[in-house]
Tab-separated table of C-alpha atoms in Angstrom:
chain	number	residue	atom	x	y	z
A	29	MET	CA	-59.293	-11.536	-67.240
A	30	GLN	CA	-61.933	-12.714	-69.753
A	31	PRO	CA	-64.032	-10.491	-72.744
A	32	LEU	CA	-67.338	-9.559	-71.233
A	33	ARG	CA	-69.931	-12.266	-71.886
A	34	GLY	CA	-71.726	-11.612	-75.457
A	35	THR	CA	-68.432	-9.913	-76.952
A	36	LYS	CA	-65.886	-11.709	-78.945
A	37	ASP	CA	-61.940	-11.117	-79.949
A	38	ILE	CA	-61.367	-11.446	-83.757
A	39	LEU	CA	-58.052	-12.785	-83.954
A	40	PRO	CA	-55.729	-12.548	-86.647
A	41	TYR	CA	-56.661	-15.613	-88.540
A	42	GLU	CA	-60.263	-14.541	-88.422
A	43	ILE	CA	-59.363	-10.993	-89.945
A	44	ILE	CA	-58.611	-12.176	-93.361
A	45	TYR	CA	-62.454	-13.170	-93.795
A	46	TRP	CA	-63.702	-9.743	-92.456
A	47	GLN	CA	-61.533	-8.058	-94.669
A	48	ASP	CA	-62.423	-10.059	-97.501
A	49	ILE	CA	-66.156	-9.342	-96.917
A	50	TYR	CA	-65.381	-5.687	-96.795
A	51	MET	CA	-63.702	-5.616	-100.062
A	52	LYS	CA	-66.423	-7.769	-101.822
A	53	ALA	CA	-69.158	-5.666	-100.384
A	54	SER	CA	-66.996	-2.527	-101.543
A	55	ALA	CA	-66.623	-3.604	-104.900
A	56	ILE	CA	-70.294	-4.322	-105.436
A	57	LEU	CA	-71.724	-1.452	-103.797
A	58	SER	CA	-69.272	0.993	-105.647
A	59	LEU	CA	-70.301	-0.259	-108.806
A	60	HIS	CA	-73.962	0.958	-108.027
A	61	ASN	CA	-72.776	4.130	-106.963
A	62	TYR	CA	-73.225	3.469	-102.977
A	63	SER	CA	-70.717	5.475	-100.797
A	64	GLU	CA	-69.477	4.366	-97.831
A	65	ILE	CA	-70.588	6.221	-94.473
A	66	ARG	CA	-69.060	6.053	-91.048
A	67	THR	CA	-71.310	7.192	-87.985
A	68	PRO	CA	-70.580	7.600	-84.364
A	69	ILE	CA	-70.719	4.199	-82.449
A	70	ILE	CA	-72.543	6.275	-79.675
A	71	GLU	CA	-75.464	8.477	-80.345
A	72	SER	CA	-78.271	10.468	-77.906
A	73	THR	CA	-80.599	7.944	-76.498
A	74	GLU	CA	-83.546	10.006	-77.555
A	75	LEU	CA	-82.382	9.425	-81.516
A	76	PHE	CA	-83.082	5.844	-81.032
A	77	LYS	CA	-86.397	6.541	-78.853
A	78	ARG	CA	-87.506	8.527	-81.508
A	79	SER	CA	-86.873	6.310	-84.370
A	80	ILE	CA	-86.901	2.889	-83.402
A	81	GLY	CA	-90.031	3.093	-81.071
A	82	GLU	CA	-90.485	3.434	-77.428
A	83	MET	CA	-92.254	0.044	-77.116
A	84	THR	CA	-90.144	-2.157	-79.004
A	85	ASP	CA	-88.084	-4.981	-77.460
A	86	ILE	CA	-84.709	-2.734	-78.341
A	87	ILE	CA	-85.556	0.045	-76.393
A	88	HIS	CA	-87.242	-1.724	-73.462
A	89	LYS	CA	-84.560	-4.477	-72.880
A	90	GLU	CA	-81.474	-4.161	-75.256
A	91	MET	CA	-79.758	-0.725	-75.024
A	92	TYR	CA	-76.747	-0.170	-73.721
A	93	THR	CA	-77.515	3.340	-72.411
A	94	PHE	CA	-75.685	5.505	-69.745
A	95	THR	CA	-75.115	8.848	-68.387
A	96	ASP	CA	-72.109	10.459	-69.441
A	97	GLN	CA	-70.141	13.511	-67.387
A	98	SER	CA	-72.165	16.172	-68.905
A	99	ASN	CA	-75.475	14.324	-67.686
A	100	ARG	CA	-76.169	13.375	-70.977
A	101	SER	CA	-78.173	10.109	-71.630
A	102	ILE	CA	-75.983	8.398	-74.440
A	103	THR	CA	-76.247	4.866	-76.113
A	104	LEU	CA	-74.466	2.423	-77.761
A	105	ARG	CA	-76.050	2.010	-81.375
A	106	PRO	CA	-78.103	-0.806	-81.532
A	107	GLU	CA	-78.698	-0.499	-85.310
A	108	GLY	CA	-77.297	1.462	-88.105
A	109	THR	CA	-80.190	3.207	-89.777
A	110	ALA	CA	-80.807	5.780	-87.235
A	111	GLY	CA	-77.407	7.090	-87.054
A	112	ILE	CA	-77.537	7.631	-91.125
A	113	ALA	CA	-80.877	9.125	-91.008
A	114	ARG	CA	-79.594	11.421	-88.207
A	115	ALA	CA	-76.211	12.102	-90.322
A	116	PHE	CA	-78.350	12.962	-93.507
A	117	ILE	CA	-80.093	15.680	-91.449
A	118	SER	CA	-77.318	17.423	-89.326
A	119	ASN	CA	-75.078	17.369	-92.367
A	120	LYS	CA	-78.034	18.421	-94.629
A	121	LEU	CA	-77.460	16.207	-97.155
A	122	TYR	CA	-80.917	16.274	-98.268
A	123	GLN	CA	-79.820	19.395	-100.538
A	124	SER	CA	-79.271	16.277	-102.990
A	125	ASN	CA	-81.797	14.505	-104.949
A	126	LEU	CA	-80.892	10.883	-104.085
A	127	GLN	CA	-78.260	9.879	-101.413
A	128	LYS	CA	-76.834	5.909	-101.617
A	129	PHE	CA	-75.126	5.185	-98.534
A	130	TRP	CA	-73.187	1.722	-97.133
A	131	TYR	CA	-71.936	1.077	-93.793
A	132	PHE	CA	-69.856	-1.636	-92.019
A	133	GLY	CA	-69.180	-1.970	-88.481
A	134	PRO	CA	-70.343	-2.899	-84.511
A	135	MET	CA	-73.526	-2.713	-82.847
A	136	PHE	CA	-74.401	-3.281	-79.563
A	137	ARG	CA	-77.569	-4.987	-77.830
A	138	TYR	CA	-78.128	-6.603	-74.301
A	139	GLU	CA	-79.420	-9.875	-75.743
A	140	ARG	CA	-79.100	-13.743	-74.606
A	141	PRO	CA	-75.784	-14.385	-76.172
A	142	GLN	CA	-76.004	-17.211	-78.507
A	143	SER	CA	-74.400	-19.023	-81.734
A	144	GLY	CA	-74.371	-16.072	-83.939
A	145	ARG	CA	-75.898	-13.640	-81.785
A	146	GLN	CA	-73.557	-11.651	-79.454
A	147	ARG	CA	-73.806	-8.263	-77.499
A	148	GLN	CA	-71.291	-6.743	-79.897
A	149	PHE	CA	-72.357	-7.619	-83.419
A	150	HIS	CA	-71.398	-6.618	-86.858
A	151	GLN	CA	-73.461	-5.439	-89.546
A	152	LEU	CA	-73.027	-4.521	-93.202
A	153	GLY	CA	-75.882	-2.254	-94.450
A	154	ILE	CA	-77.022	-0.099	-97.127
A	155	GLU	CA	-79.546	2.841	-97.276
A	156	CYS	CA	-81.004	4.195	-100.421
A	157	ILE	CA	-82.262	7.801	-99.588
A	158	GLY	CA	-84.566	10.040	-101.742
A	159	SER	CA	-86.523	7.901	-103.919
A	160	ILE	CA	-90.194	6.550	-103.409
A	161	ASN	CA	-90.122	4.565	-106.585
A	162	PRO	CA	-90.633	0.763	-105.998
A	163	MET	CA	-87.424	0.259	-107.936
A	164	ALA	CA	-85.565	1.480	-105.327
A	165	ASP	CA	-86.910	-1.339	-102.891
A	166	VAL	CA	-85.836	-3.928	-105.617
A	167	GLU	CA	-82.546	-2.470	-106.086
A	168	VAL	CA	-81.458	-2.625	-102.605
A	169	ILE	CA	-82.889	-6.279	-102.263
A	170	HIS	CA	-80.970	-6.998	-105.924
A	171	LEU	CA	-77.692	-5.857	-104.153
A	172	ALA	CA	-78.194	-7.872	-100.913
A	173	ASN	CA	-78.949	-11.014	-102.939
A	174	LYS	CA	-75.626	-10.425	-104.953
A	175	ILE	CA	-73.602	-9.717	-102.074
A	176	LEU	CA	-74.533	-13.132	-100.608
A	177	ASN	CA	-73.726	-14.605	-103.612
A	178	GLU	CA	-70.448	-13.335	-103.734
A	179	PHE	CA	-70.011	-14.810	-100.246
A	180	LYS	CA	-70.740	-18.059	-101.821
A	181	LEU	CA	-74.048	-17.945	-99.973
A	182	TYR	CA	-77.123	-19.774	-101.997
A	183	ASP	CA	-79.322	-21.692	-99.629
A	184	TYR	CA	-81.933	-19.081	-98.609
A	185	ILE	CA	-85.427	-17.739	-98.919
A	186	LEU	CA	-86.399	-14.105	-99.258
A	187	GLU	CA	-89.723	-13.363	-97.257
A	188	ILE	CA	-91.451	-9.987	-98.213
A	189	ASN	CA	-94.369	-8.281	-97.413
A	190	SER	CA	-96.405	-4.779	-97.380
A	191	ILE	CA	-96.963	-3.606	-94.081
A	192	GLY	CA	-98.665	-0.455	-95.300
A	193	ASN	CA	-98.647	3.081	-93.982
A	194	LEU	CA	-99.016	4.160	-90.420
A	195	GLU	CA	-102.631	4.869	-91.193
A	196	GLU	CA	-103.658	1.544	-92.425
A	197	ARG	CA	-101.592	-0.566	-89.896
A	198	GLN	CA	-103.726	1.600	-86.831
A	199	LYS	CA	-106.837	0.299	-88.422
A	200	TYR	CA	-105.576	-3.168	-88.788
A	201	GLU	CA	-103.812	-2.862	-85.067
A	202	THR	CA	-107.508	-2.126	-83.624
A	203	ASP	CA	-108.763	-5.322	-85.418
A	204	LEU	CA	-105.870	-7.388	-84.623
A	205	ILE	CA	-106.119	-6.525	-80.800
A	206	GLU	CA	-110.075	-7.381	-80.702
A	207	TYR	CA	-109.309	-10.731	-82.301
A	208	LEU	CA	-106.042	-11.749	-79.946
A	209	SER	CA	-107.858	-10.562	-76.909
A	210	LYS	CA	-110.185	-13.584	-77.124
A	211	TYR	CA	-107.134	-15.532	-76.546
A	212	LYS	CA	-104.680	-13.520	-74.220
A	213	LYS	CA	-104.392	-16.556	-71.959
A	214	ASP	CA	-103.299	-18.691	-74.370
A	215	LEU	CA	-100.825	-16.439	-75.614
A	216	ASP	CA	-97.060	-16.691	-74.789
A	217	GLN	CA	-95.831	-14.098	-71.618
A	218	ASP	CA	-93.993	-11.844	-74.177
A	219	SER	CA	-97.136	-11.658	-76.658
A	220	GLN	CA	-99.418	-11.104	-73.714
A	221	LYS	CA	-97.362	-7.939	-72.585
A	222	ARG	CA	-97.346	-6.774	-76.274
A	223	LEU	CA	-101.027	-6.813	-76.774
A	224	TYR	CA	-101.714	-3.434	-76.403
A	225	SER	CA	-98.472	-1.841	-77.070
A	226	ASN	CA	-97.006	-3.637	-80.128
A	227	PRO	CA	-99.615	-6.248	-81.152
A	228	LEU	CA	-97.668	-6.446	-84.549
A	229	ARG	CA	-94.953	-8.087	-83.249
A	230	ILE	CA	-96.862	-10.955	-81.931
A	231	LEU	CA	-97.500	-11.853	-85.528
A	232	ASP	CA	-93.794	-13.149	-85.609
A	233	SER	CA	-93.783	-15.076	-82.561
A	234	LYS	CA	-91.854	-18.118	-82.293
A	235	HIS	CA	-94.183	-19.577	-80.125
A	236	ILE	CA	-96.306	-22.927	-81.313
A	237	LYS	CA	-99.158	-22.041	-79.529
A	238	THR	CA	-99.232	-18.383	-80.322
A	239	GLN	CA	-98.431	-19.219	-84.135
A	240	GLU	CA	-101.521	-21.379	-84.211
A	241	ILE	CA	-103.913	-18.254	-82.919
A	242	VAL	CA	-101.975	-15.934	-85.255
A	243	GLN	CA	-102.758	-18.341	-88.357
A	244	TYR	CA	-106.425	-17.386	-88.054
A	245	ALA	CA	-105.739	-13.497	-87.326
A	246	PRO	CA	-106.858	-10.697	-89.872
A	247	ASN	CA	-104.593	-10.473	-92.583
A	248	LEU	CA	-103.134	-6.894	-92.904
A	249	ASN	CA	-102.834	-6.780	-96.775
A	250	LYS	CA	-106.934	-6.847	-96.701
A	251	TYR	CA	-106.424	-3.223	-95.177
A	252	LEU	CA	-104.020	-1.946	-97.753
A	253	ASN	CA	-105.229	0.681	-99.879
A	254	LYS	CA	-104.855	0.888	-103.579
A	255	THR	CA	-101.423	3.022	-103.561
A	256	SER	CA	-99.809	0.612	-101.210
A	257	ILE	CA	-101.040	-2.259	-103.012
A	258	GLU	CA	-99.786	-1.176	-106.422
A	259	HIS	CA	-96.664	-0.115	-104.881
A	260	PHE	CA	-95.899	-3.983	-103.554
A	261	ASP	CA	-97.122	-5.361	-107.136
A	262	LEU	CA	-94.295	-3.117	-108.698
A	263	VAL	CA	-91.669	-4.884	-106.077
A	264	CYS	CA	-92.731	-8.299	-107.119
A	265	THR	CA	-92.879	-7.832	-110.832
A	266	TYR	CA	-89.547	-6.294	-110.658
A	267	LEU	CA	-88.241	-9.261	-108.574
A	268	ASN	CA	-89.621	-11.910	-111.221
A	269	ASN	CA	-88.028	-9.779	-113.943
A	270	LEU	CA	-84.693	-9.940	-111.980
A	271	LYS	CA	-85.695	-13.597	-111.808
A	272	ILE	CA	-84.913	-13.268	-108.010
A	273	ASN	CA	-87.438	-15.931	-106.013
A	274	TYR	CA	-89.264	-15.111	-103.084
A	275	LYS	CA	-92.016	-15.908	-100.574
A	276	ILE	CA	-94.746	-13.471	-99.295
A	277	ASN	CA	-94.951	-13.840	-95.926
A	278	TYR	CA	-97.925	-11.899	-94.547
A	279	ASN	CA	-96.943	-12.276	-90.831
A	280	LEU	CA	-93.603	-10.683	-91.775
A	281	VAL	CA	-93.595	-7.277	-89.850
A	282	ARG	CA	-89.733	-6.353	-88.704
A	283	GLY	CA	-89.180	-5.105	-85.098
A	284	LEU	CA	-88.555	-1.715	-85.679
A	285	ASP	CA	-91.382	1.220	-85.898
A	286	TYR	CA	-90.051	3.106	-88.520
A	287	TYR	CA	-90.878	0.660	-91.535
A	288	ASN	CA	-93.687	1.110	-93.711
A	289	ASN	CA	-94.914	-0.610	-97.048
A	290	THR	CA	-92.046	-3.085	-98.032
A	291	ALA	CA	-90.675	-5.153	-95.476
A	292	PHE	CA	-88.297	-8.395	-96.120
A	293	GLU	CA	-85.952	-10.840	-94.658
A	294	ILE	CA	-83.628	-13.324	-96.041
A	295	LYS	CA	-83.390	-16.361	-94.104
A	296	THR	CA	-81.209	-19.498	-94.455
A	297	VAL	CA	-82.686	-22.762	-94.975
A	298	CYS	CA	-82.027	-24.334	-91.441
A	299	GLN	CA	-83.587	-24.909	-88.345
A	300	ASN	CA	-82.260	-22.515	-86.108
A	301	SER	CA	-83.904	-19.491	-84.619
A	302	GLN	CA	-81.113	-17.130	-85.535
A	303	ASN	CA	-81.575	-17.896	-89.331
A	304	THR	CA	-82.373	-14.426	-90.501
A	305	ILE	CA	-79.067	-13.244	-92.146
A	306	CYS	CA	-80.649	-9.847	-93.619
A	307	GLY	CA	-83.657	-7.735	-92.829
A	308	GLY	CA	-84.874	-4.376	-93.953
A	309	GLY	CA	-87.345	-2.290	-95.679
A	310	ARG	CA	-88.908	0.942	-96.578
A	311	TYR	CA	-88.764	3.851	-94.249
A	312	ASP	CA	-90.418	6.969	-95.720
A	313	THR	CA	-91.270	8.892	-92.534
A	314	LEU	CA	-88.447	8.382	-90.156
A	315	ILE	CA	-86.005	11.381	-91.578
A	316	GLU	CA	-89.441	13.535	-91.390
A	317	GLN	CA	-89.972	12.328	-87.726
A	318	LEU	CA	-86.157	13.004	-86.651
A	319	GLY	CA	-86.672	16.720	-87.717
A	320	GLY	CA	-85.574	16.641	-91.541
A	321	PRO	CA	-87.744	17.184	-94.751
A	322	ARG	CA	-90.181	14.274	-95.805
A	323	THR	CA	-87.639	11.984	-97.328
A	324	PRO	CA	-88.523	8.572	-98.532
A	325	ALA	CA	-85.541	5.931	-98.129
A	326	VAL	CA	-85.292	1.812	-98.305
A	327	GLY	CA	-82.430	-0.024	-96.746
A	328	TRP	CA	-81.259	-3.266	-95.320
A	329	ALA	CA	-78.470	-4.617	-92.689
A	330	ILE	CA	-76.586	-8.222	-92.847
A	331	GLY	CA	-75.757	-9.473	-89.641
A	332	LEU	CA	-71.899	-10.532	-90.248
A	333	GLU	CA	-71.437	-12.965	-87.492
A	334	ARG	CA	-74.517	-15.208	-88.795
A	335	VAL	CA	-72.913	-14.956	-92.175
A	336	LEU	CA	-69.332	-15.828	-91.212
A	337	LYS	CA	-70.914	-18.885	-88.950
A	338	ILE	CA	-72.590	-20.623	-92.268
A	339	ILE	CA	-69.411	-19.633	-94.436
A	340	ASP	CA	-66.497	-20.531	-92.208
A	341	GLN	CA	-66.613	-24.122	-93.308
A	342	ARG	CA	-66.911	-23.674	-97.150
A	343	TRP	CA	-65.117	-20.565	-98.093
A	344	GLN	CA	-61.428	-21.309	-97.987
A	345	LEU	CA	-59.256	-17.922	-98.375
A	346	ALA	CA	-55.552	-18.407	-99.295
A	347	GLN	CA	-53.424	-17.442	-96.132
A	348	LYS	CA	-51.208	-14.301	-97.127
A	349	ASN	CA	-47.602	-15.703	-97.199
A	350	THR	CA	-44.657	-13.936	-95.589
A	351	TYR	CA	-42.241	-14.280	-98.620
A	352	ILE	CA	-39.002	-12.816	-96.903
A	353	TYR	CA	-37.681	-13.526	-93.450
A	354	ILE	CA	-34.785	-11.199	-92.445
A	355	ALA	CA	-32.548	-13.006	-89.720
A	356	THR	CA	-29.537	-10.920	-88.199
A	357	GLN	CA	-26.939	-11.863	-85.683
A	358	GLY	CA	-25.058	-9.344	-84.049
A	359	LEU	CA	-25.219	-5.353	-83.490
A	360	GLU	CA	-23.485	-4.208	-86.725
A	361	ALA	CA	-25.886	-6.611	-88.661
A	362	LYS	CA	-28.823	-4.892	-86.868
A	363	LYS	CA	-27.637	-1.599	-87.833
A	364	GLN	CA	-27.243	-2.585	-91.590
A	365	VAL	CA	-30.574	-4.306	-91.933
A	366	TRP	CA	-32.702	-0.959	-92.187
A	367	SER	CA	-31.441	-0.236	-95.876
A	368	ILE	CA	-32.957	-4.065	-96.578
A	369	VAL	CA	-36.497	-3.399	-95.178
A	370	LYS	CA	-36.471	0.039	-96.920
A	371	ASN	CA	-36.113	-1.871	-100.193
A	372	LEU	CA	-38.405	-4.544	-99.068
A	373	GLU	CA	-41.085	-1.819	-98.374
A	374	ASN	CA	-40.563	-0.073	-101.933
A	375	GLU	CA	-41.012	-3.402	-103.865
A	376	LYS	CA	-44.223	-4.115	-101.443
A	377	LEU	CA	-42.862	-7.893	-100.507
A	378	ARG	CA	-44.395	-9.154	-97.273
A	379	PHE	CA	-41.829	-9.794	-94.797
A	380	GLU	CA	-40.962	-10.337	-91.262
A	381	LEU	CA	-38.101	-8.966	-89.324
A	382	ASP	CA	-36.849	-11.229	-86.621
A	383	LEU	CA	-37.115	-9.232	-83.718
A	384	SER	CA	-35.545	-12.049	-81.034
A	385	ASN	CA	-31.880	-12.519	-79.958
A	386	SER	CA	-31.994	-16.283	-81.092
A	387	ASN	CA	-29.118	-17.804	-82.869
A	388	PHE	CA	-29.649	-18.242	-86.704
A	389	GLN	CA	-30.624	-21.893	-86.271
A	390	LYS	CA	-33.644	-20.681	-84.508
A	391	GLN	CA	-34.304	-17.749	-86.618
A	392	ILE	CA	-34.126	-20.016	-89.716
A	393	GLN	CA	-36.655	-22.672	-87.974
A	394	LYS	CA	-38.735	-19.506	-87.373
A	395	ALA	CA	-38.729	-18.736	-90.980
A	396	SER	CA	-39.486	-22.363	-92.360
A	397	LYS	CA	-42.396	-22.454	-89.795
A	398	ILE	CA	-44.457	-19.498	-91.249
A	399	GLY	CA	-43.834	-20.314	-94.668
A	400	ALA	CA	-41.322	-17.686	-95.712
A	401	LYS	CA	-40.076	-18.405	-99.082
A	402	PHE	CA	-36.776	-16.841	-98.661
A	403	CYS	CA	-34.698	-16.187	-95.508
A	404	MET	CA	-32.265	-13.136	-95.729
A	405	ILE	CA	-29.227	-13.668	-93.453
A	406	ILE	CA	-26.701	-10.841	-91.815
A	407	GLY	CA	-24.364	-12.055	-89.675
A	408	GLU	CA	-20.473	-11.112	-88.632
A	409	GLU	CA	-19.303	-12.932	-92.014
A	410	GLU	CA	-21.953	-10.896	-93.812
A	411	ILE	CA	-20.720	-7.799	-92.532
A	412	ASN	CA	-17.180	-8.330	-92.990
A	413	ASN	CA	-17.716	-9.401	-96.741
A	414	LYS	CA	-20.371	-6.830	-97.607
A	415	LYS	CA	-22.875	-9.489	-98.339
A	416	ILE	CA	-26.049	-11.234	-97.295
A	417	THR	CA	-26.875	-14.563	-97.587
A	418	ILE	CA	-30.112	-15.729	-99.249
A	419	ARG	CA	-31.325	-19.165	-98.318
A	420	ILE	CA	-34.316	-21.017	-100.565
A	421	LEU	CA	-36.020	-22.291	-97.531
A	422	ASP	CA	-37.645	-25.027	-99.324
A	423	GLU	CA	-34.681	-25.917	-101.365
A	424	HIS	CA	-32.267	-25.729	-98.737
A	425	LYS	CA	-30.039	-23.921	-100.885
A	426	GLN	CA	-28.403	-20.523	-100.236
A	427	TYR	CA	-26.170	-17.871	-102.228
A	428	SER	CA	-24.695	-14.607	-101.346
A	429	VAL	CA	-25.200	-11.076	-102.897
A	430	ALA	CA	-22.919	-7.998	-102.693
A	431	TYR	CA	-24.475	-5.063	-100.607
A	432	SER	CA	-24.359	-3.020	-104.010
A	433	GLN	CA	-26.656	-5.563	-105.490
A	434	VAL	CA	-29.067	-6.385	-102.759
A	435	LYS	CA	-31.929	-3.712	-104.477
A	436	GLU	CA	-31.805	-5.476	-107.698
A	437	GLU	CA	-31.800	-8.753	-106.279
A	438	ILE	CA	-34.911	-7.801	-104.193
A	439	HIS	CA	-36.540	-6.755	-107.304
A	440	ARG	CA	-35.389	-10.080	-109.035
A	441	LEU	CA	-37.285	-12.183	-106.075
A	442	LYS	CA	-40.297	-10.246	-106.438
A	443	ASN	CA	-40.547	-11.377	-109.982
A	444	ILE	CA	-40.111	-15.029	-108.789
A	445	LEU	CA	-42.723	-14.640	-106.127
A	446	SER	CA	-45.497	-13.110	-108.693
A	447	SER	CA	-44.669	-15.515	-111.557
């Protein structure tokens, strides 16, 4: 049996990186008063249709949807924001003025698997809910920048744009369709399909011929009203104050219908189609269209597989050492060992209890192989003399300790290991 295509086992030697990302992100986000939230992996399909947009690629081609035993249409979440918006409404969290959340977990999309893109993938994301202030936009961008730097990632560029509000985009779409219709036959197949259903997505097509056509298309920024322009100008001003470098990309639109005004992406400086490691923006109407009160919000998500792929070679973490290995021989020794286990637990010393029936030589070889510092040995001789033997593995020396002194000896070993 093999894992399903587009899924991957995260093995023990890799988990250390995932745990480090989680802890580093938690420390930074807690400092800024963001609280972790965990929403279900499965949600009603209608949630994503109403939020992401009926005509998006995610809804049309990429969702894992099934009918459950109660004949309900259920979907594995393809992204995190919609579920958090739903949780915000169903738990009546709007009774507080401002909510700041962060999340970490798996998402699911049926896409062609490739390096940095899996069908089960993981995101770290944040949502700042309840503020229309451009400062909120900049705070979330600042946090993305800070977290990526904490992951020792520096070679990237922040691209930002204002996509205005729904009314402004509708006017723009009308003119964009009129322009692109003249070149319909020259557009790539995906763009031809999107021309009347989702024309904004054509702007970020990777097809060379389509890019050439789009280069001379009307600019969305020309359709923005005074409020949208002032909001975006303040975002840029605050980013300048923070000395965060950015590039304005007028063709940046993001792939989800719920975005408005500020949209942004962080891209690594590499020639790779999967170089976007963070994407987000403002979504001021999503909560209202899902049945909640009108509530502005802004957030982002970082693709963890893409980040790990980049940092894998440069981010060396110290492996967790097994300090104590416990080798036993005989039934009486196996009975006696549990008091030692409890003492090691109390001292919070990392240890491994040999669970084989191998002889002492093989057990001690295993202890050396996994890098243990000390090996505690209990055999027939130790039982008869009411003692344990402690071998210092890298010095090939050993000594005996009476049972009555084992607790104190373990504490002494802890002090040695921590010095």
